[in-house]
XYZ file of C-alpha atoms in Angstrom:
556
model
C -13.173 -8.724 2.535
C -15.611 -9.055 5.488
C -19.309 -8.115 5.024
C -20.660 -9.194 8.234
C -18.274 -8.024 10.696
C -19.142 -4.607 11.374
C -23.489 -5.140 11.388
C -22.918 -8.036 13.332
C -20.665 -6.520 16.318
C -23.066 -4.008 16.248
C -26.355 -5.862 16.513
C -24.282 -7.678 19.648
C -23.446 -4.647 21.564
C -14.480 19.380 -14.160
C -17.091 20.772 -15.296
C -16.638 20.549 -18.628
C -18.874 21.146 -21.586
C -19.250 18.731 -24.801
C -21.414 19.679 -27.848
C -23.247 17.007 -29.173
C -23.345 18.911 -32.971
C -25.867 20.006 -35.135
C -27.474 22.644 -33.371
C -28.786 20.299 -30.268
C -27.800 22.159 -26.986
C -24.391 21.165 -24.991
C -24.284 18.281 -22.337
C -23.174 20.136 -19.202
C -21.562 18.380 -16.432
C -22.908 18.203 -12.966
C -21.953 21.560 -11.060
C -19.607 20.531 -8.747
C -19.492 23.695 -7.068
C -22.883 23.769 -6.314
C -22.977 20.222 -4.713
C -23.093 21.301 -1.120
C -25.768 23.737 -1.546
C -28.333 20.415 -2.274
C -30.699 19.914 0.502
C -30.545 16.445 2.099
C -32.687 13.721 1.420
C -35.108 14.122 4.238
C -37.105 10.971 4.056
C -35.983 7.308 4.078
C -35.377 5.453 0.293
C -38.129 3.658 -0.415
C -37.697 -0.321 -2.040
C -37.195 1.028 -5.627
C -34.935 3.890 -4.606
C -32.945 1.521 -2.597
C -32.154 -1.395 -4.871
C -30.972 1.193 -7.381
C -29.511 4.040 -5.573
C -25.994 3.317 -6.931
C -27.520 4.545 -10.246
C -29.440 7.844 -8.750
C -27.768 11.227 -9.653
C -26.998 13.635 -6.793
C -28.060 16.965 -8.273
C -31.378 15.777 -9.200
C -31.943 12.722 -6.381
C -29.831 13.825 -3.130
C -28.655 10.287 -3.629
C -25.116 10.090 -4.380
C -25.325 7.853 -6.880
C -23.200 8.144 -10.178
C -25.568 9.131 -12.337
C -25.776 6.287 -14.215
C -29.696 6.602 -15.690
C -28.738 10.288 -16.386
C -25.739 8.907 -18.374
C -27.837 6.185 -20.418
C -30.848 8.400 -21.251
C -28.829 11.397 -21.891
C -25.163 10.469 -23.471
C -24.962 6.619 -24.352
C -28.468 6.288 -25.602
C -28.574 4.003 -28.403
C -24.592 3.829 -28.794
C -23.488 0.392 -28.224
C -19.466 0.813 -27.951
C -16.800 -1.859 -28.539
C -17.635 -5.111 -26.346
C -15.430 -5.137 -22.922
C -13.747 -7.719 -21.326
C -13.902 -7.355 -17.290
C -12.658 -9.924 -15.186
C -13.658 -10.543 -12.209
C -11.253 -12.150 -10.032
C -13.016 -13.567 -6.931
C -14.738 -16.461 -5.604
C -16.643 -17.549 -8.156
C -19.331 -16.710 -11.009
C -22.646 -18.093 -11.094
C -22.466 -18.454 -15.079
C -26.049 -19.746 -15.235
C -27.498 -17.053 -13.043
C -30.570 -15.222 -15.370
C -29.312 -12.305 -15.470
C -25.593 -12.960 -16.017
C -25.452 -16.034 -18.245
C -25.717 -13.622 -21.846
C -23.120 -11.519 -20.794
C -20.511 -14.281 -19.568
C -17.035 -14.513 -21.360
C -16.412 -17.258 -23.953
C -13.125 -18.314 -24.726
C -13.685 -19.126 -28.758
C -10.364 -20.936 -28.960
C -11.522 -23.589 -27.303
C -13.450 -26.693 -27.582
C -15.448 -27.257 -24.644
C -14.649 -30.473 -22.590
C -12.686 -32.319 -24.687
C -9.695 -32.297 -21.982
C -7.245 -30.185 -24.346
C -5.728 -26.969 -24.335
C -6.943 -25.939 -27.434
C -5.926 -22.458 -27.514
C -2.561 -23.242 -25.674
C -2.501 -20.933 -23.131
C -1.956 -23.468 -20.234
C -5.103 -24.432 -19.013
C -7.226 -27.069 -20.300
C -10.828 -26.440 -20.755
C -11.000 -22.742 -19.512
C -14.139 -22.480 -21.952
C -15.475 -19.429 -19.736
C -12.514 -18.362 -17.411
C -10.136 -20.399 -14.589
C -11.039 -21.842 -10.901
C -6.995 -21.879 -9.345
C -8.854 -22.794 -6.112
C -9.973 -26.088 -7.748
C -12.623 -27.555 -5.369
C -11.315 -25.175 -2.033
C -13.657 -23.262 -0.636
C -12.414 -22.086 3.265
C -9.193 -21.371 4.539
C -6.899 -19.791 7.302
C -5.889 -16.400 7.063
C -2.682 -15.384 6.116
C -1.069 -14.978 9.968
C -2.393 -18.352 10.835
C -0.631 -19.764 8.037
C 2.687 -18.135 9.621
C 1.978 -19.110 12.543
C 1.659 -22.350 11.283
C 5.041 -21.653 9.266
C 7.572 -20.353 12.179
C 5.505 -21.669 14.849
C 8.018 -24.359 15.315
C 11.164 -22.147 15.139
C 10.210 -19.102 17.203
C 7.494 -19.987 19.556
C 8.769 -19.903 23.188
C 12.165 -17.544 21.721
C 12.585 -14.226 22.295
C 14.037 -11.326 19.867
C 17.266 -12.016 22.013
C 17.694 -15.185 21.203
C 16.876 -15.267 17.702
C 19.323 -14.393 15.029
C 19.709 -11.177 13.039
C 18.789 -12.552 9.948
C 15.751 -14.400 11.011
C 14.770 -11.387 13.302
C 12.257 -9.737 10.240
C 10.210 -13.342 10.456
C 10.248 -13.271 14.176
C 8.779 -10.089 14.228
C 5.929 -10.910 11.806
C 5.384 -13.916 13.932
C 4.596 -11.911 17.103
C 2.268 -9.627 15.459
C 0.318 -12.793 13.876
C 0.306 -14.103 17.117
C -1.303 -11.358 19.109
C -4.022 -10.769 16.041
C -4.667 -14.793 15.877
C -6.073 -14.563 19.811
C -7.450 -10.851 19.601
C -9.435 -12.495 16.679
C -9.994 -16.099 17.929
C -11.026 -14.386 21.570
C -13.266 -11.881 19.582
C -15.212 -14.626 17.612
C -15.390 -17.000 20.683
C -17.132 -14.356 22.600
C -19.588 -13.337 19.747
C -20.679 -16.667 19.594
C -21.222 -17.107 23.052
C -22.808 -13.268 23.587
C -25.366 -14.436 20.223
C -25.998 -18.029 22.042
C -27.154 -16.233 25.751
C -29.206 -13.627 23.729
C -30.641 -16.047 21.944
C -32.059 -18.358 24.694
C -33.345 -15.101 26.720
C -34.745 -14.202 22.921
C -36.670 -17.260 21.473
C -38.954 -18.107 24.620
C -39.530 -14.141 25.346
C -40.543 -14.258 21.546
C -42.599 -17.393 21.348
C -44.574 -15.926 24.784
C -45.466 -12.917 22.927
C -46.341 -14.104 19.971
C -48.797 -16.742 21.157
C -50.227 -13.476 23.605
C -50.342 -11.089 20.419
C -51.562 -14.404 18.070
C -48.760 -13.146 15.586
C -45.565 -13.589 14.654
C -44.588 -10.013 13.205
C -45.607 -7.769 15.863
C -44.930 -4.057 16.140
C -42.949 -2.175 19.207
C -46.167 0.201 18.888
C -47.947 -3.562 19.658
C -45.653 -4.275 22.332
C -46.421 -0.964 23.755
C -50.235 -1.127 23.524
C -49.983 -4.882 25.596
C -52.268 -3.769 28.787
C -51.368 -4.898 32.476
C -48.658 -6.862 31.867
C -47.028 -9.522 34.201
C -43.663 -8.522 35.698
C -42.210 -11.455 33.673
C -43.976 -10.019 30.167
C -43.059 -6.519 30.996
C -39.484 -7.897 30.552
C -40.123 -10.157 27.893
C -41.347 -6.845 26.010
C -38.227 -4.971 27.380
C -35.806 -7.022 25.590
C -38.320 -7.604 22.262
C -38.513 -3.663 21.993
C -34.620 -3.425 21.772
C -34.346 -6.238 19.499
C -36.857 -4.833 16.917
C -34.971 -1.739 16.549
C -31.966 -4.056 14.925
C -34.505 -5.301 12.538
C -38.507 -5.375 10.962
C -39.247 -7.981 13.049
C -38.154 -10.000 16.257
C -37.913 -13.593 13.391
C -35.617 -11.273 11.754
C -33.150 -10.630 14.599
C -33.054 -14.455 15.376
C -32.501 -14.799 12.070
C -29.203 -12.440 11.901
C -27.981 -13.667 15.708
C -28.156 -17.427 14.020
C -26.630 -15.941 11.024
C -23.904 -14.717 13.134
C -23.697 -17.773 15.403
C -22.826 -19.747 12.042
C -20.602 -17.136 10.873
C -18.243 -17.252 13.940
C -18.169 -20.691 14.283
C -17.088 -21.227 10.690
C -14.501 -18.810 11.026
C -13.632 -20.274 14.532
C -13.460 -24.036 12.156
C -11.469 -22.546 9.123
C -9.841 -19.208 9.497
C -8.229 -19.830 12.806
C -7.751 -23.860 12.308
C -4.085 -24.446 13.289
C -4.131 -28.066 12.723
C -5.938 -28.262 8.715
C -3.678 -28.073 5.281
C -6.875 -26.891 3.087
C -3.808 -26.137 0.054
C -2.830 -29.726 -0.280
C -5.811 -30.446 -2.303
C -4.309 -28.851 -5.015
C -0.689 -30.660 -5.032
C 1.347 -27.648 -5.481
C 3.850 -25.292 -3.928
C 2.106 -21.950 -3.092
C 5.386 -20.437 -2.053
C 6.814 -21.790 -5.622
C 6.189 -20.326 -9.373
C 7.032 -23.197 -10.904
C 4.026 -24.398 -11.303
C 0.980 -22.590 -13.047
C -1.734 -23.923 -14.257
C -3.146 -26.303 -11.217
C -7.022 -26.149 -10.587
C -9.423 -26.499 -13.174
C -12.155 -25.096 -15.405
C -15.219 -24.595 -13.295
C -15.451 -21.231 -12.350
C -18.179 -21.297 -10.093
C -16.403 -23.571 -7.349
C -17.515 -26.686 -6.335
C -20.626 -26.170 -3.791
C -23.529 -27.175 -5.446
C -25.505 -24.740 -3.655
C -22.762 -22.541 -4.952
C -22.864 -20.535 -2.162
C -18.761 -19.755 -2.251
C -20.218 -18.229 -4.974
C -21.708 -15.398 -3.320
C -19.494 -12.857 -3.260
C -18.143 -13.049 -7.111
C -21.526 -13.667 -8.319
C -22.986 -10.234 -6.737
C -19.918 -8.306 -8.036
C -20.092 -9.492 -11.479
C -23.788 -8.544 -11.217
C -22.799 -4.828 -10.071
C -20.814 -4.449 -12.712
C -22.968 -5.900 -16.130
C -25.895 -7.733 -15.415
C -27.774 -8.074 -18.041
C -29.777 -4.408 -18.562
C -32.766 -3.546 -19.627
C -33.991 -7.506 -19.756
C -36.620 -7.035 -17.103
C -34.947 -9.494 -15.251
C -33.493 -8.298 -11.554
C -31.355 -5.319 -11.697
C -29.527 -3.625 -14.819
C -25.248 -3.498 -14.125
C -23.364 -0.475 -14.654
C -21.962 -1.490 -18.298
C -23.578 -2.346 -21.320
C -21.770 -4.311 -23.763
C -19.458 -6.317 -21.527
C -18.191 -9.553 -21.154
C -17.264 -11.204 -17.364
C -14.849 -13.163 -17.365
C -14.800 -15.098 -14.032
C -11.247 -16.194 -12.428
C -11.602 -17.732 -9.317
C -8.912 -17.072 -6.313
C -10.161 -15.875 -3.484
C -11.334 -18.540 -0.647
C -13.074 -17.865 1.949
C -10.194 -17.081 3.584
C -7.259 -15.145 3.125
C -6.064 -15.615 -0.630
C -2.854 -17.133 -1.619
C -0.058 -14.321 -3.399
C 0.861 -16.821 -5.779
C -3.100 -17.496 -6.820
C -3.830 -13.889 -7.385
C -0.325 -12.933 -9.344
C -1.701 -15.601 -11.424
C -5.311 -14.840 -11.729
C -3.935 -11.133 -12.901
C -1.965 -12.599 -15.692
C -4.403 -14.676 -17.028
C -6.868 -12.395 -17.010
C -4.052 -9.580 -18.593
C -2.953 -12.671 -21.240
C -6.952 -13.484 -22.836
C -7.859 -9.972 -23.203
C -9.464 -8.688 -20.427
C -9.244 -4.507 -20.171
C -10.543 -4.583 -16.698
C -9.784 -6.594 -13.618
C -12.054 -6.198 -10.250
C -10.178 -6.665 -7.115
C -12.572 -6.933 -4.681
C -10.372 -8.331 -1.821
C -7.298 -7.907 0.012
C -5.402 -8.575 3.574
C -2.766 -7.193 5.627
C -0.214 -10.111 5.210
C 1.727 -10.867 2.465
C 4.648 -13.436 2.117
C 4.833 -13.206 -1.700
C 3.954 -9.337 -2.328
C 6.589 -8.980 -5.232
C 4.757 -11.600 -7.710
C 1.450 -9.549 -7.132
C 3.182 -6.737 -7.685
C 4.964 -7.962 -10.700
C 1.588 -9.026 -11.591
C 0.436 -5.061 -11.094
C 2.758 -4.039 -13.590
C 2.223 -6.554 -16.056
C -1.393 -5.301 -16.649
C -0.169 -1.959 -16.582
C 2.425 -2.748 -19.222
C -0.786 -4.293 -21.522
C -2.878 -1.660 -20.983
C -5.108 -3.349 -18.362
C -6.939 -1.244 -15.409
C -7.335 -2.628 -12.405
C -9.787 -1.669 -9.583
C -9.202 -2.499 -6.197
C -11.549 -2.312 -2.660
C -9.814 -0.140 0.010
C -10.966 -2.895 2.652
C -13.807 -2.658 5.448
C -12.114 -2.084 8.462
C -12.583 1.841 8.903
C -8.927 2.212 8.776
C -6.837 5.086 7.347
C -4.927 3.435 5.157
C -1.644 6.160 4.540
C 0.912 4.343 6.864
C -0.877 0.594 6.549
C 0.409 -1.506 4.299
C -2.424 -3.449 2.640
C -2.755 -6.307 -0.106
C -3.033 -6.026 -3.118
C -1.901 -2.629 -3.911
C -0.098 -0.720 -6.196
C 2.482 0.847 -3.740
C 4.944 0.496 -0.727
C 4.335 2.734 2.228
C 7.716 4.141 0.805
C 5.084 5.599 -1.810
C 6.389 4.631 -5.228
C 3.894 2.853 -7.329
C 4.663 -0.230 -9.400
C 1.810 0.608 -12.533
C -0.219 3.554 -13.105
C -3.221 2.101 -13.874
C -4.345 0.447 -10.939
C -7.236 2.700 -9.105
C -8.470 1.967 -5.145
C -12.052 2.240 -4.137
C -13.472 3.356 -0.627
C -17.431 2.905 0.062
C -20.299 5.492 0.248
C -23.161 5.583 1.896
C -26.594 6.167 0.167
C -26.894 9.114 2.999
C -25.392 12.530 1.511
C -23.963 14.477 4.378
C -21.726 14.002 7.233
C -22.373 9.918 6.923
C -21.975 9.911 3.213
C -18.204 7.012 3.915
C -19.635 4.069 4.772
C -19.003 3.670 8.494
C -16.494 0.507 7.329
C -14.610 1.680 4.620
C -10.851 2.255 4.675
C -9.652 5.602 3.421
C -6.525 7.596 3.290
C -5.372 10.583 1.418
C -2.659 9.101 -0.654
C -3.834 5.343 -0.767
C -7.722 5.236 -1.647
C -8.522 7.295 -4.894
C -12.123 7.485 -5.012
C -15.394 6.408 -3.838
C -17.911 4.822 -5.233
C -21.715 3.241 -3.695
C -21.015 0.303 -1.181
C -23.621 0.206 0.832
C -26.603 -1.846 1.074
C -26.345 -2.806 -2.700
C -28.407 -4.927 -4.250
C -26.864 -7.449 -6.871
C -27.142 -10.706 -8.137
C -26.319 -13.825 -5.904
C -26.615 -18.039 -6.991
C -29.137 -19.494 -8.105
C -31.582 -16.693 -9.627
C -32.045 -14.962 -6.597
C -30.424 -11.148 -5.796
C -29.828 -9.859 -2.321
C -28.359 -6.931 -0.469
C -24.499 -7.186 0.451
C -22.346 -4.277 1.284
C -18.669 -3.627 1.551
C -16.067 -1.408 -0.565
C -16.514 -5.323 -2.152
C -19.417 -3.875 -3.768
C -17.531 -0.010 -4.268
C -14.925 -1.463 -6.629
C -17.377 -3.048 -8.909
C -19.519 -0.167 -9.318
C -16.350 1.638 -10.416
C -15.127 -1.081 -12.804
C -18.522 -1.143 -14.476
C -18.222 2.572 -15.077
C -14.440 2.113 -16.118
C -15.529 -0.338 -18.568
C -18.652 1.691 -20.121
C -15.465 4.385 -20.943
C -13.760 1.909 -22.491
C -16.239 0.921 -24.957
C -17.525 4.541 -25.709
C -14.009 5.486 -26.196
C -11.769 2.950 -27.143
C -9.103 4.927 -28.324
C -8.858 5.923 -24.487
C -5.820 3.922 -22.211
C -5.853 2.674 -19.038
C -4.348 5.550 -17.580
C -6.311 7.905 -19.081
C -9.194 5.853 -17.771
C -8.337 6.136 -13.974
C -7.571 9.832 -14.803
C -11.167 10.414 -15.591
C -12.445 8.182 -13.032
C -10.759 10.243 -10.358
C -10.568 13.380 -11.956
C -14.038 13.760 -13.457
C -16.413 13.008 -10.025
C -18.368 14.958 -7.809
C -16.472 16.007 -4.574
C -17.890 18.063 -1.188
C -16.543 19.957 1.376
C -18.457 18.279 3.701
C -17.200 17.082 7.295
C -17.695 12.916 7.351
C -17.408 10.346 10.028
C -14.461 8.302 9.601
C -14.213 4.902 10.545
C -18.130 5.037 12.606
C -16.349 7.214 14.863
C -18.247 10.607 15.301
C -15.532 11.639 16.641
C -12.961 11.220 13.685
C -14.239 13.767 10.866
C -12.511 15.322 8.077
C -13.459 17.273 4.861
C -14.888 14.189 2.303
C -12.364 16.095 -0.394
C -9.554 15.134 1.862
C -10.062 11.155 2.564
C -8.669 10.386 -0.988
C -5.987 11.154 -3.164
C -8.985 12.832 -5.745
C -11.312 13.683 -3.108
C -13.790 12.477 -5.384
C -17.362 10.608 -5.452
C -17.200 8.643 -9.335
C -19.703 9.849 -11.633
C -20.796 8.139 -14.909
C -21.823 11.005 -16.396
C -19.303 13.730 -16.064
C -17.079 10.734 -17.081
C -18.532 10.151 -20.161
C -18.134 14.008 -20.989
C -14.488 14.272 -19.812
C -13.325 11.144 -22.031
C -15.479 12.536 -24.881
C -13.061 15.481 -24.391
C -9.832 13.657 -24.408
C -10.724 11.151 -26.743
C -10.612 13.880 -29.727
């Protein structure tokens, strides 16, 4: 999923009641009727209230949060639950991060490095999960690799001339085609917008700052900068616009370089016609005969781990380490992550991810995060397959709706748990659109996908802060960061209540939240709105809480 995109382009241009005994008064769950009667949060979240608002409670905070505090303080308390396997299937863990590496999945059947397979399950050495990537780190996206496929049958052909049974695969060509230079056109001209603004940026800045005798000046500053030259008042000009894209101007140059890199790489990796990045790995991705290529270590093979990134801030979400006081406290308590890395950066390979499912499904994992997905798929029936294999085993899955403000009921996306014909292939795998920290009429993140019948619920996905390599935590957004939050909660149910299946999991996950009847803008578009109850198939925000009450409830 892409977390930059969107900031980047911009900066360029029910209620149910459960009695805890013995005389002590009933746990009521939040109101939902009374949700949009809540004043809005009329000041800005401070620091504190920012790097935790995922956790804030919307009756109490305005924040819609999922009431996770109000959940531990008032329900869990000291109750520790049955320890939870979650995998996270991504790419990559950062096992030794502080605030990850107690809560990081051991496989006890085998001995670590001796170059066996111990517990014969087919990979050697998988002490604390499986890296099918082995030492990959980019590569192209999934229409580049057709292109790269049927670019030597069908390019210069038209539909004419093409026979009927290879019409299907001339058809996907064409539409790879046309995204492969909307795309490559699009990144090429970021890049070159972020170099001009750049050159105009760093000698207005470094005239300004040497004038002011600081780096970190304020557009109030700016403003207060008597008689100005005609060439300062348009160095100030452009600094004036550029701090309202960031707290300072160091900042901005910071983000355009950022961006600069970004683009390029993509430009390098994701659109390369010409590189094999798969042949690393000697084996057939369009082939199932072979399984158990790649190796052991899980947190890829950057020693700066930054391909790391992305898993190692969604395993975070989900269970770091709480109540250490060390960085930030997960979602679940009593869990175990159990990293599988498959996702490059890149589009990820069909066969990688079927895979990835089933081993996670196969060494007992009760929870699989998803936080990925494209619009491509040459091999859709072993993911799938996959799908229903964890459904089979009692395994819930939970899946980002993707970041491209689309509406999602007549897209086909990957992976996902039905056709556009509508039938589903397992009932317990649950999809997860973003919110925004801001109740009200910008409460979907202005990036998330949505759709009545193919996003269930939403969850927090913006500006979330999480763990990243190295001992260090940052803010990253995305419905990346949605699906975690959801998975953490799905897994706290699953230790309270055991006894509880993966289907009646996602039926409390959807059917236990907070909804509104509030009009949101769709897609950043102000002019695409719709009722928040009607951009999923629950219409739901996910609430720890009233969760924990509903599966108390259905548990009995």
């Amino acid at each position: 999923m892409n977390l930059l995109k969107s900031s980047l382009v911009a900066l360029a241009g029910a209620a149910v009641l459960s009695s805890c005994g013995g005389g002590v008064a009933p746990i009521v769950s939040t109101p939902v009727e009374n949700i949009d009667t809540l004043p809005l949060k009329a000041t800005p979240l401070n620091d504190d209230e920012l790097k935790s608002w995922g956790a804030a409670d919307l009756l109490t905070d305005t924040i819609p949060g999922m009431s996770v505090d109000k959940a531990y303080t008032e329900i869990i308390k000291g109750k520790k639950g049955a320890t939870v396997i979650v995998a996270v299937i991504d790419s990559g863990v950062d096992i030794e991060h502080e605030d990850l590496k107690n809560v990081i999945w051991t496989n006890t059947g085998e001995v670590p490095g001796n170059g066996k397979d111990d517990d014969n399950n087919g990979y050697i050495d998988d002490v604390h999960g499986w890296n099918f990537l082995g030492n990959i780190i980019a590569e192209n996206m999934e229409y580049v690799r057709y292109m790269k496929k049927y670019g030597s049958q069908f390019e210069g052909k038209t539909e004419a001339t093409i026979p009927a049974s290879d019409r299907a695969n001339f058809q996907i060509y064409e539409k790879a085609k046309a995204e492969y230079s909307k795309d490559f056109a699009e990144a090429n001209g970021v890049v070159d917008r972020y170099e001009q603004l750049l050159s105009q940026l760093e000698p207005a800045h470094a005239a300004i700052a040497k004038k002011l005798g600081k780096e970190d000046y304020t557009q109030a500053e700016l403003a207060a900068i008597k008689n100005p030259t005609e060439a300062e008042q348009q160095q100030i000009g452009m600094l004036t616009q550029m701090l309202g894209f960031g707290e300072s101007v160091p900042s901005v140059m910071k983000q355009l370089n950022g961006g600069i890199d970004y683009y390029k790489n993509r430009l390098n990796t994701h659109f390369n016609l010409e590189a094999d990045f798969r042949s690393v790995l000697g084996e057939n991705p369009d082939n199932m005969d072979k399984t158990n290529y790649g190796n052991a270590d899980v947190d890829g093979p950057d020693a700066k781990e930054e391909d790391a990134m992305h898993g190692t801030h969604v395993a975070g979400i989900i269970a770091a380490q709480r109540n250490n006081n060390i960085g930030i406290n997960g979602v679940a308590n009593n869990v175990k992550i159990m990293p599988v890395r498959a996702v490059p950066d890149g589009d990820e390979y069909d066969k990688d991810i079927a895979l990835a499912i089933r081993y996670a499904v196969d060494n007992g994992a009760k929870v699989i995060n998803t936080s990925f997905g494209k619009y491509y798929s040459p091999h859709p029936e072993w993911v799938w397959d996959a799908i229903k294999y964890a459904s089979d085993k009692d395994v819930l899955i939970v899946n980002a709706a993707g970041n491209e403000g689309f509406n999602l009921d007549g897209i086909q996306v990957y992976p996902n748990d039905q056709e556009l014909t509508g039938k589903e292939v397992g009932n317990t795998f649950i999809t997860i659109g973003a919110l925004n920290h801001d109740y009200g009429s910008e409460m979907v993140a202005n990036f998330s996908n949505f759709g009545k019948s193919s996003v269930d619920v939403f969850a927090p996905g913006v500006k979330i802060y999480s763990t990243t390599p190295l001992d260090t935590y940052e803010y990253l957004q995305g419905t990346s960061m949605a699906a975690p939050a959801v998975a953490g909660v799905a897994a706290v149910i699953r230790s309270q209540y055991p006894s509880l299946s993966a289907k009646q999991v996602k039926e409390i996950l959807m059917n236990s939240g907070l909804t509104s009847k509030t009009p949101v803008v769709l897609g950043g578009d102000t002019s695409n709105k719709d009722n928040f109850g009607n951009v999923s198939k629950s219409g739901n925000m996910v609430n720890l809480y009233n969760a924990l009450i509903m599966a108390s409830k259905m548990a009995r």
